[in-house]
């Protein structure tokens, strides 16, 4: 089986769904934020503050190119679709799943998540978070080979839907 790449906004469940998919399929899981954090040796928030977002995006693109063809479950970071170069890489992959989530649910989840500090969400109002999300929607859609609406579904239901569809 080919690997499955998960894309979607922050809070869409890429890490949670990725680990369940890995368990179900027996494949390994690659989580971008974990890989990047291990490489930079500090939190993403600290890296943004010290080196800026463009430096983060450079690392992200390199990791995408290095990992994309691995037959594993790949949970990307929410901003992976921002660069045209990344979108081209994703479009060449057979199984790229966009976890599409209702914006209100996303904002509720992001505001409830105190463990994962995200620099692009920190201290932002719901309207400001929406302003980050909305321009990305067409990028997620054009980069994906499959769109799964996760709104109101349990992680188990989402995983079952993905596995049924990627196997088609
Ligand atoms: C980002 C998403 C984060 C992380 C960084 C930037 C984004 O990953 O890569 O904070 O621009 O959407 P998650 O989507 O895993 O939260």
CSV table of N, CA and C and ligand atoms in Angstrom, one decimal:
chain,number,residue,atom,x,y,z
A,1,UNK,N,0.8,-1.2,0.0
A,1,UNK,CA,0.0,0.0,0.0
A,1,UNK,C,0.9,1.3,0.0
A,2,UNK,N,0.4,2.3,-0.8
A,2,UNK,CA,1.2,3.5,-0.8
A,2,UNK,C,1.0,4.2,0.6
A,3,UNK,N,1.8,5.2,0.9
A,3,UNK,CA,1.7,6.0,2.1
A,3,UNK,C,0.4,6.9,2.0
A,4,UNK,N,0.0,7.4,3.1
A,4,UNK,CA,-1.1,8.3,3.1
A,4,UNK,C,-0.6,9.6,3.7
A,5,UNK,N,-0.8,10.7,3.0
A,5,UNK,CA,-0.4,12.0,3.5
A,5,UNK,C,-1.7,12.8,4.0
A,6,UNK,N,-1.6,13.3,5.2
A,6,UNK,CA,-2.8,14.0,5.7
A,6,UNK,C,-2.5,15.5,5.7
A,7,UNK,N,-3.4,16.3,5.1
A,7,UNK,CA,-3.2,17.7,5.2
A,7,UNK,C,-4.5,18.3,5.7
A,8,UNK,N,-4.4,19.6,6.2
A,8,UNK,CA,-5.6,20.3,6.7
A,8,UNK,C,-5.1,21.3,7.7
A,9,UNK,N,-6.0,22.2,8.1
A,9,UNK,CA,-5.7,23.3,9.0
A,9,UNK,C,-5.3,22.8,10.4
A,10,UNK,N,-4.7,23.7,11.1
A,10,UNK,CA,-4.4,23.4,12.5
A,10,UNK,C,-5.6,22.9,13.2
A,11,UNK,N,-5.6,21.9,14.1
A,11,UNK,CA,-6.7,21.4,14.8
A,11,UNK,C,-7.6,20.5,14.0
A,12,UNK,N,-7.3,20.2,12.8
A,12,UNK,CA,-8.1,19.3,12.0
A,12,UNK,C,-8.0,17.9,12.4
A,13,UNK,N,-7.0,17.5,13.2
A,13,UNK,CA,-6.9,16.1,13.7
A,13,UNK,C,-5.8,15.3,12.9
A,14,UNK,N,-4.9,16.0,12.2
A,14,UNK,CA,-3.9,15.3,11.4
A,14,UNK,C,-3.0,14.3,12.2
A,15,UNK,N,-2.7,14.7,13.5
A,15,UNK,CA,-1.8,13.9,14.3
A,15,UNK,C,-2.6,12.7,14.9
A,16,UNK,N,-3.8,13.0,15.4
A,16,UNK,CA,-4.7,12.0,16.0
A,16,UNK,C,-5.1,11.0,14.9
A,17,UNK,N,-5.6,11.4,13.8
A,17,UNK,CA,-6.0,10.5,12.7
A,17,UNK,C,-4.8,9.7,12.2
A,18,UNK,N,-3.7,10.4,12.1
A,18,UNK,CA,-2.5,9.8,11.6
A,18,UNK,C,-2.1,8.6,12.5
A,19,UNK,N,-2.1,8.8,13.8
A,19,UNK,CA,-1.7,7.7,14.7
A,19,UNK,C,-2.7,6.5,14.7
A,20,UNK,N,-4.0,6.8,14.5
A,20,UNK,CA,-5.0,5.8,14.4
A,20,UNK,C,-4.8,5.0,13.1
A,21,UNK,N,-4.6,5.8,12.0
A,21,UNK,CA,-4.4,5.1,10.7
A,21,UNK,C,-3.1,4.2,10.7
A,22,UNK,N,-2.1,4.7,11.4
A,22,UNK,CA,-0.9,3.9,11.5
A,22,UNK,C,-1.2,2.6,12.2
A,23,UNK,N,-2.0,2.7,13.3
A,23,UNK,CA,-2.3,1.5,14.1
A,23,UNK,C,-3.1,0.5,13.2
A,24,UNK,N,-4.1,1.0,12.5
A,24,UNK,CA,-5.0,0.2,11.7
A,24,UNK,C,-4.3,-0.5,10.5
A,25,UNK,N,-3.3,0.3,9.9
A,25,UNK,CA,-2.7,-0.3,8.7
A,25,UNK,C,-1.4,-1.0,9.0
A,26,UNK,N,-0.9,-0.8,10.2
A,26,UNK,CA,0.4,-1.4,10.6
A,26,UNK,C,1.6,-0.6,10.0
A,27,UNK,N,1.3,0.6,9.3
A,27,UNK,CA,2.4,1.4,8.8
A,27,UNK,C,2.9,2.3,9.9
A,28,UNK,N,4.1,2.8,9.6
A,28,UNK,CA,4.7,3.8,10.5
A,28,UNK,C,4.1,5.2,10.4
A,29,UNK,N,4.3,6.0,11.4
A,29,UNK,CA,3.7,7.4,11.3
A,29,UNK,C,4.9,8.4,11.4
A,30,UNK,N,4.7,9.4,10.4
A,30,UNK,CA,5.7,10.5,10.5
A,30,UNK,C,4.9,11.7,10.8
A,31,UNK,N,5.3,12.4,11.9
A,31,UNK,CA,4.6,13.6,12.3
A,31,UNK,C,5.5,14.8,12.1
A,32,UNK,N,5.1,15.7,11.2
A,32,UNK,CA,6.0,16.8,10.8
A,32,UNK,C,6.4,17.7,12.0
A,33,UNK,N,5.5,18.0,12.8
A,33,UNK,CA,5.8,18.9,13.9
A,33,UNK,C,6.8,18.3,14.8
A,34,UNK,N,6.7,16.9,15.1
A,34,UNK,CA,7.7,16.2,15.9
A,34,UNK,C,9.0,16.2,15.3
A,35,UNK,N,9.1,15.9,13.9
A,35,UNK,CA,10.4,15.8,13.2
A,35,UNK,C,11.1,17.2,13.3
A,36,UNK,N,10.3,18.2,13.0
A,36,UNK,CA,10.9,19.6,12.9
A,36,UNK,C,11.3,20.0,14.3
A,37,UNK,N,10.5,19.7,15.3
A,37,UNK,CA,10.9,20.1,16.7
A,37,UNK,C,12.2,19.4,17.1
A,38,UNK,N,12.3,18.1,16.7
A,38,UNK,CA,13.6,17.4,17.0
A,38,UNK,C,14.7,18.0,16.3
A,39,UNK,N,14.5,18.4,15.1
A,39,UNK,CA,15.6,19.0,14.3
A,39,UNK,C,16.1,20.4,14.8
A,40,UNK,N,15.1,21.2,15.1
A,40,UNK,CA,15.5,22.6,15.5
A,40,UNK,C,15.9,22.7,17.0
A,41,UNK,N,15.5,21.6,17.7
A,41,UNK,CA,15.9,21.6,19.1
A,41,UNK,C,15.3,22.6,20.0
A,42,UNK,N,14.1,23.1,19.6
A,42,UNK,CA,13.3,24.1,20.4
A,42,UNK,C,11.9,24.0,20.0
A,43,UNK,N,11.0,24.7,20.7
A,43,UNK,CA,9.6,24.6,20.3
A,43,UNK,C,9.4,25.4,19.0
A,44,UNK,N,8.3,25.1,18.3
A,44,UNK,CA,8.0,25.8,17.0
A,44,UNK,C,7.8,27.3,17.3
A,45,UNK,N,7.1,27.5,18.5
A,45,UNK,CA,6.8,28.9,18.8
A,45,UNK,C,8.2,29.7,19.0
A,46,UNK,N,9.1,29.0,19.7
A,46,UNK,CA,10.4,29.7,20.0
A,46,UNK,C,11.1,29.9,18.6
A,47,UNK,N,11.0,28.9,17.7
A,47,UNK,CA,11.7,29.0,16.4
A,47,UNK,C,11.1,30.2,15.6
A,48,UNK,N,9.8,30.3,15.6
A,48,UNK,CA,9.2,31.4,14.9
A,48,UNK,C,9.7,32.7,15.4
A,49,UNK,N,9.7,32.8,16.8
A,49,UNK,CA,10.1,34.1,17.4
A,49,UNK,C,11.6,34.4,17.1
A,50,UNK,N,12.5,33.4,17.1
A,50,UNK,CA,13.9,33.7,16.9
A,50,UNK,C,14.3,33.8,15.4
A,51,UNK,N,13.7,32.9,14.6
A,51,UNK,CA,14.2,32.8,13.2
A,51,UNK,C,13.2,33.3,12.2
A,52,UNK,N,11.9,33.4,12.6
A,52,UNK,CA,10.9,33.8,11.6
A,52,UNK,C,10.2,32.7,10.9
A,53,UNK,N,9.0,33.0,10.4
A,53,UNK,CA,8.3,31.9,9.7
A,53,UNK,C,8.9,31.4,8.4
A,54,UNK,N,9.6,32.3,7.5
A,54,UNK,CA,10.2,31.8,6.3
A,54,UNK,C,11.2,30.7,6.6
A,55,UNK,N,12.0,30.8,7.7
A,55,UNK,CA,13.0,29.8,8.0
A,55,UNK,C,12.3,28.5,8.3
A,56,UNK,N,11.2,28.6,9.0
A,56,UNK,CA,10.4,27.4,9.4
A,56,UNK,C,9.9,26.7,8.1
A,57,UNK,N,9.4,27.5,7.2
A,57,UNK,CA,8.9,27.0,5.9
A,57,UNK,C,9.9,26.3,5.1
A,58,UNK,N,11.2,26.8,5.1
A,58,UNK,CA,12.3,26.1,4.4
A,58,UNK,C,12.5,24.7,4.9
A,59,UNK,N,12.5,24.6,6.3
A,59,UNK,CA,12.7,23.3,6.9
A,59,UNK,C,11.6,22.3,6.5
A,60,UNK,N,10.4,22.9,6.6
A,60,UNK,CA,9.2,22.1,6.3
A,60,UNK,C,9.2,21.6,4.8
A,61,UNK,N,9.6,22.4,3.9
A,61,UNK,CA,9.7,21.9,2.5
A,61,UNK,C,10.8,20.8,2.3
A,62,UNK,N,11.9,21.0,3.0
A,62,UNK,CA,12.9,20.0,2.9
A,62,UNK,C,12.4,18.6,3.4
A,63,UNK,N,11.8,18.7,4.6
A,63,UNK,CA,11.3,17.5,5.2
A,63,UNK,C,10.2,16.8,4.3
A,64,UNK,N,9.4,17.7,3.7
A,64,UNK,CA,8.3,17.1,2.8
A,64,UNK,C,9.0,16.3,1.6
A,65,UNK,N,10.0,16.9,1.0
A,65,UNK,CA,10.7,16.3,-0.1
A,65,UNK,C,11.3,15.0,0.4
A,66,UNK,N,11.8,15.0,1.6
A,66,UNK,CA,12.5,13.8,2.1
A,66,UNK,C,11.6,12.6,2.5
A,67,UNK,N,10.4,13.0,2.9
A,67,UNK,CA,9.5,12.0,3.5
A,67,UNK,C,8.4,11.5,2.6
A,68,UNK,N,8.1,12.3,1.6
A,68,UNK,CA,6.8,12.1,0.9
A,68,UNK,C,6.6,10.8,0.2
A,69,UNK,N,7.7,10.2,-0.2
A,69,UNK,CA,7.5,8.9,-0.9
A,69,UNK,C,7.6,7.7,0.0
A,70,UNK,N,7.8,8.0,1.3
A,70,UNK,CA,7.9,6.8,2.2
A,70,UNK,C,6.5,6.2,2.4
A,71,UNK,N,6.4,4.9,2.4
A,71,UNK,CA,5.1,4.2,2.5
A,71,UNK,C,4.6,4.2,4.0
A,72,UNK,N,4.4,5.4,4.4
A,72,UNK,CA,4.0,5.6,5.8
A,72,UNK,C,2.8,6.6,5.9
A,73,UNK,N,2.3,6.8,7.1
A,73,UNK,CA,1.3,7.7,7.4
A,73,UNK,C,1.9,9.1,7.7
A,74,UNK,N,1.7,10.1,6.9
A,74,UNK,CA,2.5,11.3,7.1
A,74,UNK,C,1.5,12.4,7.5
A,75,UNK,N,1.7,12.9,8.8
A,75,UNK,CA,0.8,14.0,9.3
A,75,UNK,C,1.6,15.3,9.1
A,76,UNK,N,1.2,16.1,8.1
A,76,UNK,CA,1.9,17.4,7.8
A,76,UNK,C,1.5,18.5,8.8
A,77,UNK,N,2.2,19.6,8.7
A,77,UNK,CA,1.8,20.8,9.5
A,77,UNK,C,0.8,21.6,8.6
A,78,UNK,N,-0.1,22.3,9.3
A,78,UNK,CA,-1.2,23.0,8.6
A,78,UNK,C,-0.8,24.0,7.5
A,79,UNK,N,0.5,24.5,7.6
A,79,UNK,CA,0.9,25.5,6.6
A,79,UNK,C,1.6,24.9,5.4
A,80,UNK,N,1.6,23.5,5.2
A,80,UNK,CA,2.4,22.9,4.2
A,80,UNK,C,1.9,23.3,2.8
A,81,UNK,N,0.7,23.7,2.6
A,81,UNK,CA,0.2,24.0,1.3
A,81,UNK,C,0.4,25.4,0.9
A,82,UNK,N,1.1,26.2,1.7
A,82,UNK,CA,1.3,27.6,1.4
A,82,UNK,C,2.2,27.8,0.2
A,83,UNK,N,3.2,27.0,0.1
A,83,UNK,CA,4.2,27.1,-1.0
A,83,UNK,C,3.8,26.3,-2.2
A,84,UNK,N,3.9,27.0,-3.3
A,84,UNK,CA,3.5,26.3,-4.6
A,84,UNK,C,4.4,25.0,-4.8
A,85,UNK,N,5.6,25.1,-4.5
A,85,UNK,CA,6.5,24.0,-4.6
A,85,UNK,C,6.0,22.8,-3.8
A,86,UNK,N,5.5,23.0,-2.6
A,86,UNK,CA,5.0,21.9,-1.8
A,86,UNK,C,3.7,21.4,-2.4
A,87,UNK,N,2.8,22.3,-2.9
A,87,UNK,CA,1.6,21.8,-3.6
A,87,UNK,C,1.9,20.9,-4.8
A,88,UNK,N,2.9,21.3,-5.5
A,88,UNK,CA,3.3,20.4,-6.7
A,88,UNK,C,3.7,19.1,-6.2
A,89,UNK,N,4.5,19.0,-5.1
A,89,UNK,CA,5.0,17.7,-4.6
A,89,UNK,C,3.8,16.9,-4.2
A,90,UNK,N,2.8,17.5,-3.5
A,90,UNK,CA,1.6,16.8,-3.0
A,90,UNK,C,0.8,16.3,-4.1
A,91,UNK,N,0.7,17.1,-5.2
A,91,UNK,CA,-0.2,16.7,-6.3
A,91,UNK,C,0.3,15.5,-7.0
A,92,UNK,N,1.6,15.2,-6.9
A,92,UNK,CA,2.2,14.0,-7.5
A,92,UNK,C,2.1,12.8,-6.7
A,93,UNK,N,1.5,12.9,-5.5
A,93,UNK,CA,1.3,11.8,-4.6
A,93,UNK,C,-0.1,11.2,-4.8
A,94,UNK,N,-0.2,9.8,-4.8
A,94,UNK,CA,-1.5,9.2,-5.0
A,94,UNK,C,-2.5,9.4,-3.9
A,95,UNK,N,-2.1,9.5,-2.7
A,95,UNK,CA,-3.0,9.5,-1.5
A,95,UNK,C,-2.8,10.6,-0.6
A,96,UNK,N,-3.3,11.7,-0.9
A,96,UNK,CA,-3.2,12.9,-0.1
A,96,UNK,C,-4.6,13.3,0.4
A,97,UNK,N,-4.8,13.2,1.7
A,97,UNK,CA,-6.2,13.3,2.3
A,97,UNK,C,-6.3,14.7,3.0
A,98,UNK,N,-7.3,15.5,2.5
A,98,UNK,CA,-7.6,16.7,3.2
A,98,UNK,C,-8.6,16.5,4.2
A,99,UNK,N,-8.2,16.7,5.5
A,99,UNK,CA,-9.2,16.6,6.6
A,99,UNK,C,-9.9,18.0,6.7
A,100,UNK,N,-11.1,18.0,6.1
A,100,UNK,CA,-11.8,19.3,6.1
A,100,UNK,C,-12.7,19.4,7.3
A,101,UNK,N,-12.7,20.5,8.0
A,101,UNK,CA,-13.4,20.7,9.2
A,101,UNK,C,-14.1,22.0,9.3
A,102,UNK,N,-15.3,22.0,9.8
A,102,UNK,CA,-16.1,23.2,9.9
A,102,UNK,C,-15.3,24.3,10.7
A,103,UNK,N,-15.1,25.5,10.2
A,103,UNK,CA,-14.3,26.5,10.9
A,103,UNK,C,-14.7,26.7,12.4
A,104,UNK,N,-16.0,26.7,12.7
A,104,UNK,CA,-16.4,27.0,14.1
A,104,UNK,C,-15.8,25.9,15.0
A,105,UNK,N,-15.9,24.6,14.5
A,105,UNK,CA,-15.4,23.5,15.3
A,105,UNK,C,-13.8,23.6,15.5
A,106,UNK,N,-13.2,24.0,14.4
A,106,UNK,CA,-11.7,24.2,14.4
A,106,UNK,C,-11.3,25.2,15.5
A,107,UNK,N,-12.0,26.3,15.5
A,107,UNK,CA,-11.6,27.4,16.4
A,107,UNK,C,-11.9,26.9,17.8
A,108,UNK,N,-13.0,26.2,18.1
A,108,UNK,CA,-13.2,25.7,19.4
A,108,UNK,C,-12.1,24.8,19.8
A,109,UNK,N,-11.7,23.9,18.9
A,109,UNK,CA,-10.6,22.9,19.3
A,109,UNK,C,-9.3,23.6,19.5
A,110,UNK,N,-9.0,24.6,18.7
A,110,UNK,CA,-7.7,25.3,18.8
A,110,UNK,C,-7.6,26.1,20.1
A,111,UNK,N,-8.8,26.7,20.5
A,111,UNK,CA,-8.7,27.5,21.7
A,111,UNK,C,-8.7,26.6,23.0
A,112,UNK,N,-9.2,25.3,22.8
A,112,UNK,CA,-9.2,24.4,23.9
A,112,UNK,C,-7.8,23.7,24.1
A,113,UNK,N,-7.0,23.8,23.0
A,113,UNK,CA,-5.7,23.0,23.0
A,113,UNK,C,-4.6,23.9,23.7
A,114,UNK,N,-4.4,23.6,25.0
A,114,UNK,CA,-3.4,24.4,25.7
A,114,UNK,C,-2.0,23.8,25.7
A,115,UNK,N,-2.0,22.5,25.2
A,115,UNK,CA,-0.7,21.8,25.2
A,115,UNK,C,0.2,22.2,24.0
A,116,UNK,N,-0.5,22.3,22.8
A,116,UNK,CA,0.2,22.6,21.6
A,116,UNK,C,0.1,24.1,21.3
A,117,UNK,N,1.2,24.8,21.6
A,117,UNK,CA,1.2,26.2,21.4
A,117,UNK,C,1.5,26.6,19.9
A,118,UNK,N,0.6,27.1,19.2
A,118,UNK,CA,0.8,27.4,17.8
A,118,UNK,C,1.0,28.9,17.6
A,119,UNK,N,2.1,29.3,17.0
A,119,UNK,CA,2.4,30.8,16.9
A,119,UNK,C,1.4,31.5,16.1
A,120,UNK,N,0.8,30.8,15.1
A,120,UNK,CA,-0.2,31.5,14.2
A,120,UNK,C,-1.6,31.6,14.8
A,121,UNK,N,-1.8,31.0,16.0
A,121,UNK,CA,-3.1,31.0,16.6
A,121,UNK,C,-3.0,31.8,18.0
A,122,UNK,N,-1.8,31.8,18.5
A,122,UNK,CA,-1.6,32.4,19.8
A,122,UNK,C,-2.1,33.9,19.9
A,123,UNK,N,-2.9,34.2,20.9
A,123,UNK,CA,-3.4,35.5,21.1
A,123,UNK,C,-4.3,36.0,19.9
A,124,UNK,N,-4.8,35.1,19.1
A,124,UNK,CA,-5.6,35.6,18.0
A,124,UNK,C,-7.1,35.5,18.3
A,125,UNK,N,-7.9,36.3,17.8
A,125,UNK,CA,-9.4,36.2,17.9
A,125,UNK,C,-9.9,35.2,16.9
A,126,UNK,N,-11.1,34.7,17.1
A,126,UNK,CA,-11.7,33.8,16.1
A,126,UNK,C,-11.7,34.3,14.7
A,127,UNK,N,-12.0,35.6,14.6
A,127,UNK,CA,-12.0,36.2,13.2
A,127,UNK,C,-10.6,36.2,12.6
A,128,UNK,N,-9.6,36.5,13.4
A,128,UNK,CA,-8.2,36.5,12.9
A,128,UNK,C,-7.8,35.1,12.5
A,129,UNK,N,-8.2,34.1,13.3
A,129,UNK,CA,-7.9,32.7,12.9
A,129,UNK,C,-8.5,32.3,11.6
A,130,UNK,N,-9.8,32.7,11.5
A,130,UNK,CA,-10.5,32.5,10.2
A,130,UNK,C,-9.8,33.1,9.0
A,131,UNK,N,-9.2,34.3,9.3
A,131,UNK,CA,-8.5,35.0,8.2
A,131,UNK,C,-7.2,34.3,7.8
A,132,UNK,N,-6.7,33.4,8.7
A,132,UNK,CA,-5.5,32.6,8.3
A,132,UNK,C,-6.0,31.4,7.5
A,133,UNK,N,-7.2,30.8,8.0
A,133,UNK,CA,-7.7,29.6,7.4
A,133,UNK,C,-8.3,29.8,6.0
A,134,UNK,N,-9.1,30.8,5.8
A,134,UNK,CA,-9.9,30.9,4.6
A,134,UNK,C,-9.0,31.0,3.3
A,135,UNK,N,-8.0,31.8,3.2
A,135,UNK,CA,-7.2,31.8,2.0
A,135,UNK,C,-6.5,30.4,1.7
A,136,UNK,N,-6.4,29.6,2.7
A,136,UNK,CA,-5.7,28.3,2.5
A,136,UNK,C,-6.6,27.2,1.9
A,137,UNK,N,-8.0,27.4,2.1
A,137,UNK,CA,-8.9,26.4,1.7
A,137,UNK,C,-8.7,25.9,0.2
A,138,UNK,N,-8.6,26.8,-0.7
A,138,UNK,CA,-8.4,26.3,-2.1
A,138,UNK,C,-7.1,25.6,-2.3
A,139,UNK,N,-6.1,25.9,-1.5
A,139,UNK,CA,-4.8,25.2,-1.6
A,139,UNK,C,-4.9,23.8,-1.0
A,140,UNK,N,-5.6,23.6,0.1
A,140,UNK,CA,-5.8,22.3,0.6
A,140,UNK,C,-6.6,21.4,-0.5
A,141,UNK,N,-7.6,22.1,-1.1
A,141,UNK,CA,-8.5,21.3,-2.0
A,141,UNK,C,-7.7,20.9,-3.3
A,142,UNK,N,-6.9,21.9,-3.8
A,142,UNK,CA,-6.1,21.5,-5.0
A,142,UNK,C,-5.0,20.5,-4.8
A,143,UNK,N,-4.5,20.4,-3.5
A,143,UNK,CA,-3.4,19.5,-3.3
A,143,UNK,C,-3.9,18.1,-2.9
A,144,UNK,N,-5.1,18.0,-2.6
A,144,UNK,CA,-5.6,16.7,-2.1
A,144,UNK,C,-6.1,15.8,-3.2
A,145,UNK,N,-6.0,14.5,-3.0
A,145,UNK,CA,-6.6,13.5,-4.0
A,145,UNK,C,-7.9,13.0,-3.4
A,146,UNK,N,-8.1,13.3,-2.1
A,146,UNK,CA,-9.4,12.9,-1.4
A,146,UNK,C,-9.7,13.9,-0.3
A,147,UNK,N,-11.0,14.3,-0.3
A,147,UNK,CA,-11.4,15.3,0.8
A,147,UNK,C,-12.3,14.5,1.7
A,148,UNK,N,-12.0,14.5,3.0
A,148,UNK,CA,-12.9,13.9,4.0
A,148,UNK,C,-13.4,15.0,5.0
A,149,UNK,N,-14.7,15.1,5.0
A,149,UNK,CA,-15.3,16.1,6.0
A,149,UNK,C,-15.3,15.4,7.3
A,150,UNK,N,-14.6,16.0,8.3
A,150,UNK,CA,-14.5,15.4,9.6
A,150,UNK,C,-15.5,16.0,10.6
A,151,UNK,N,-16.2,17.0,10.2
A,151,UNK,CA,-17.1,17.7,11.1
A,151,UNK,C,-18.1,16.7,11.8
A,152,UNK,N,-18.1,16.7,13.1
A,152,UNK,CA,-19.1,15.9,13.9
A,152,UNK,C,-18.8,14.4,13.8
A,153,UNK,N,-17.7,14.0,13.3
A,153,UNK,CA,-17.4,12.5,13.3
A,153,UNK,C,-16.3,12.2,14.3
A,154,UNK,N,-16.3,10.9,14.8
A,154,UNK,CA,-15.3,10.5,15.7
A,154,UNK,C,-14.1,10.1,14.9
A,155,UNK,N,-12.9,10.1,15.6
A,155,UNK,CA,-11.7,9.7,14.9
A,155,UNK,C,-11.8,8.4,14.2
A,156,UNK,N,-12.5,7.4,14.9
A,156,UNK,CA,-12.6,6.1,14.4
A,156,UNK,C,-13.5,6.1,13.1
A,157,UNK,N,-14.5,6.9,13.1
A,157,UNK,CA,-15.3,7.0,11.8
A,157,UNK,C,-14.5,7.6,10.7
A,158,UNK,N,-13.7,8.6,11.0
A,158,UNK,CA,-12.9,9.3,10.0
A,158,UNK,C,-11.9,8.3,9.4
A,159,UNK,N,-11.2,7.5,10.3
A,159,UNK,CA,-10.3,6.6,9.8
A,159,UNK,C,-10.9,5.5,8.9
A,160,UNK,N,-12.1,5.0,9.3
A,160,UNK,CA,-12.8,4.0,8.5
A,160,UNK,C,-13.1,4.6,7.2
A,161,UNK,N,-13.6,5.8,7.1
A,161,UNK,CA,-13.9,6.5,5.8
A,161,UNK,C,-12.7,6.6,4.9
A,162,UNK,N,-11.6,7.0,5.5
A,162,UNK,CA,-10.3,7.2,4.7
A,162,UNK,C,-9.9,5.8,4.2
A,163,UNK,N,-9.9,4.8,5.0
A,163,UNK,CA,-9.5,3.5,4.6
A,163,UNK,C,-10.4,2.9,3.5
A,164,UNK,N,-11.7,3.1,3.6
A,164,UNK,CA,-12.6,2.6,2.6
A,164,UNK,C,-12.3,3.3,1.3
A,165,UNK,N,-12.1,4.6,1.3
A,165,UNK,CA,-11.9,5.4,0.1
A,165,UNK,C,-10.5,5.2,-0.5
A,166,UNK,N,-9.5,5.1,0.3
A,166,UNK,CA,-8.2,5.0,-0.4
A,166,UNK,C,-8.0,3.6,-1.0
A,167,UNK,N,-8.8,2.7,-0.5
A,167,UNK,CA,-8.7,1.3,-1.0
A,167,UNK,C,-9.5,1.1,-2.3
A,168,UNK,N,-10.3,2.1,-2.7
A,168,UNK,CA,-11.3,2.0,-3.8
A,168,UNK,C,-10.5,1.9,-5.1
B,1,LIG,C1,1.2,25.7,11.3
B,1,LIG,C2,0.7,24.6,11.8
B,1,LIG,C3,1.4,23.8,12.9
B,1,LIG,C4,2.9,24.1,12.9
B,1,LIG,C5,3.1,25.6,12.9
B,1,LIG,C6,2.5,26.3,11.7
B,1,LIG,C7,0.4,26.4,10.2
B,1,LIG,O1,1.1,22.4,12.7
B,1,LIG,O2,3.5,23.5,11.7
B,1,LIG,O3,2.6,26.1,14.1
B,1,LIG,O4,0.9,27.4,9.6
B,1,LIG,O5,-0.8,26.1,10.0
B,1,LIG,P1,-0.3,21.7,13.0
B,1,LIG,O6,-1.2,21.9,11.9
B,1,LIG,O7,0.1,20.3,13.3
B,1,LIG,O8,-0.8,22.4,14.3
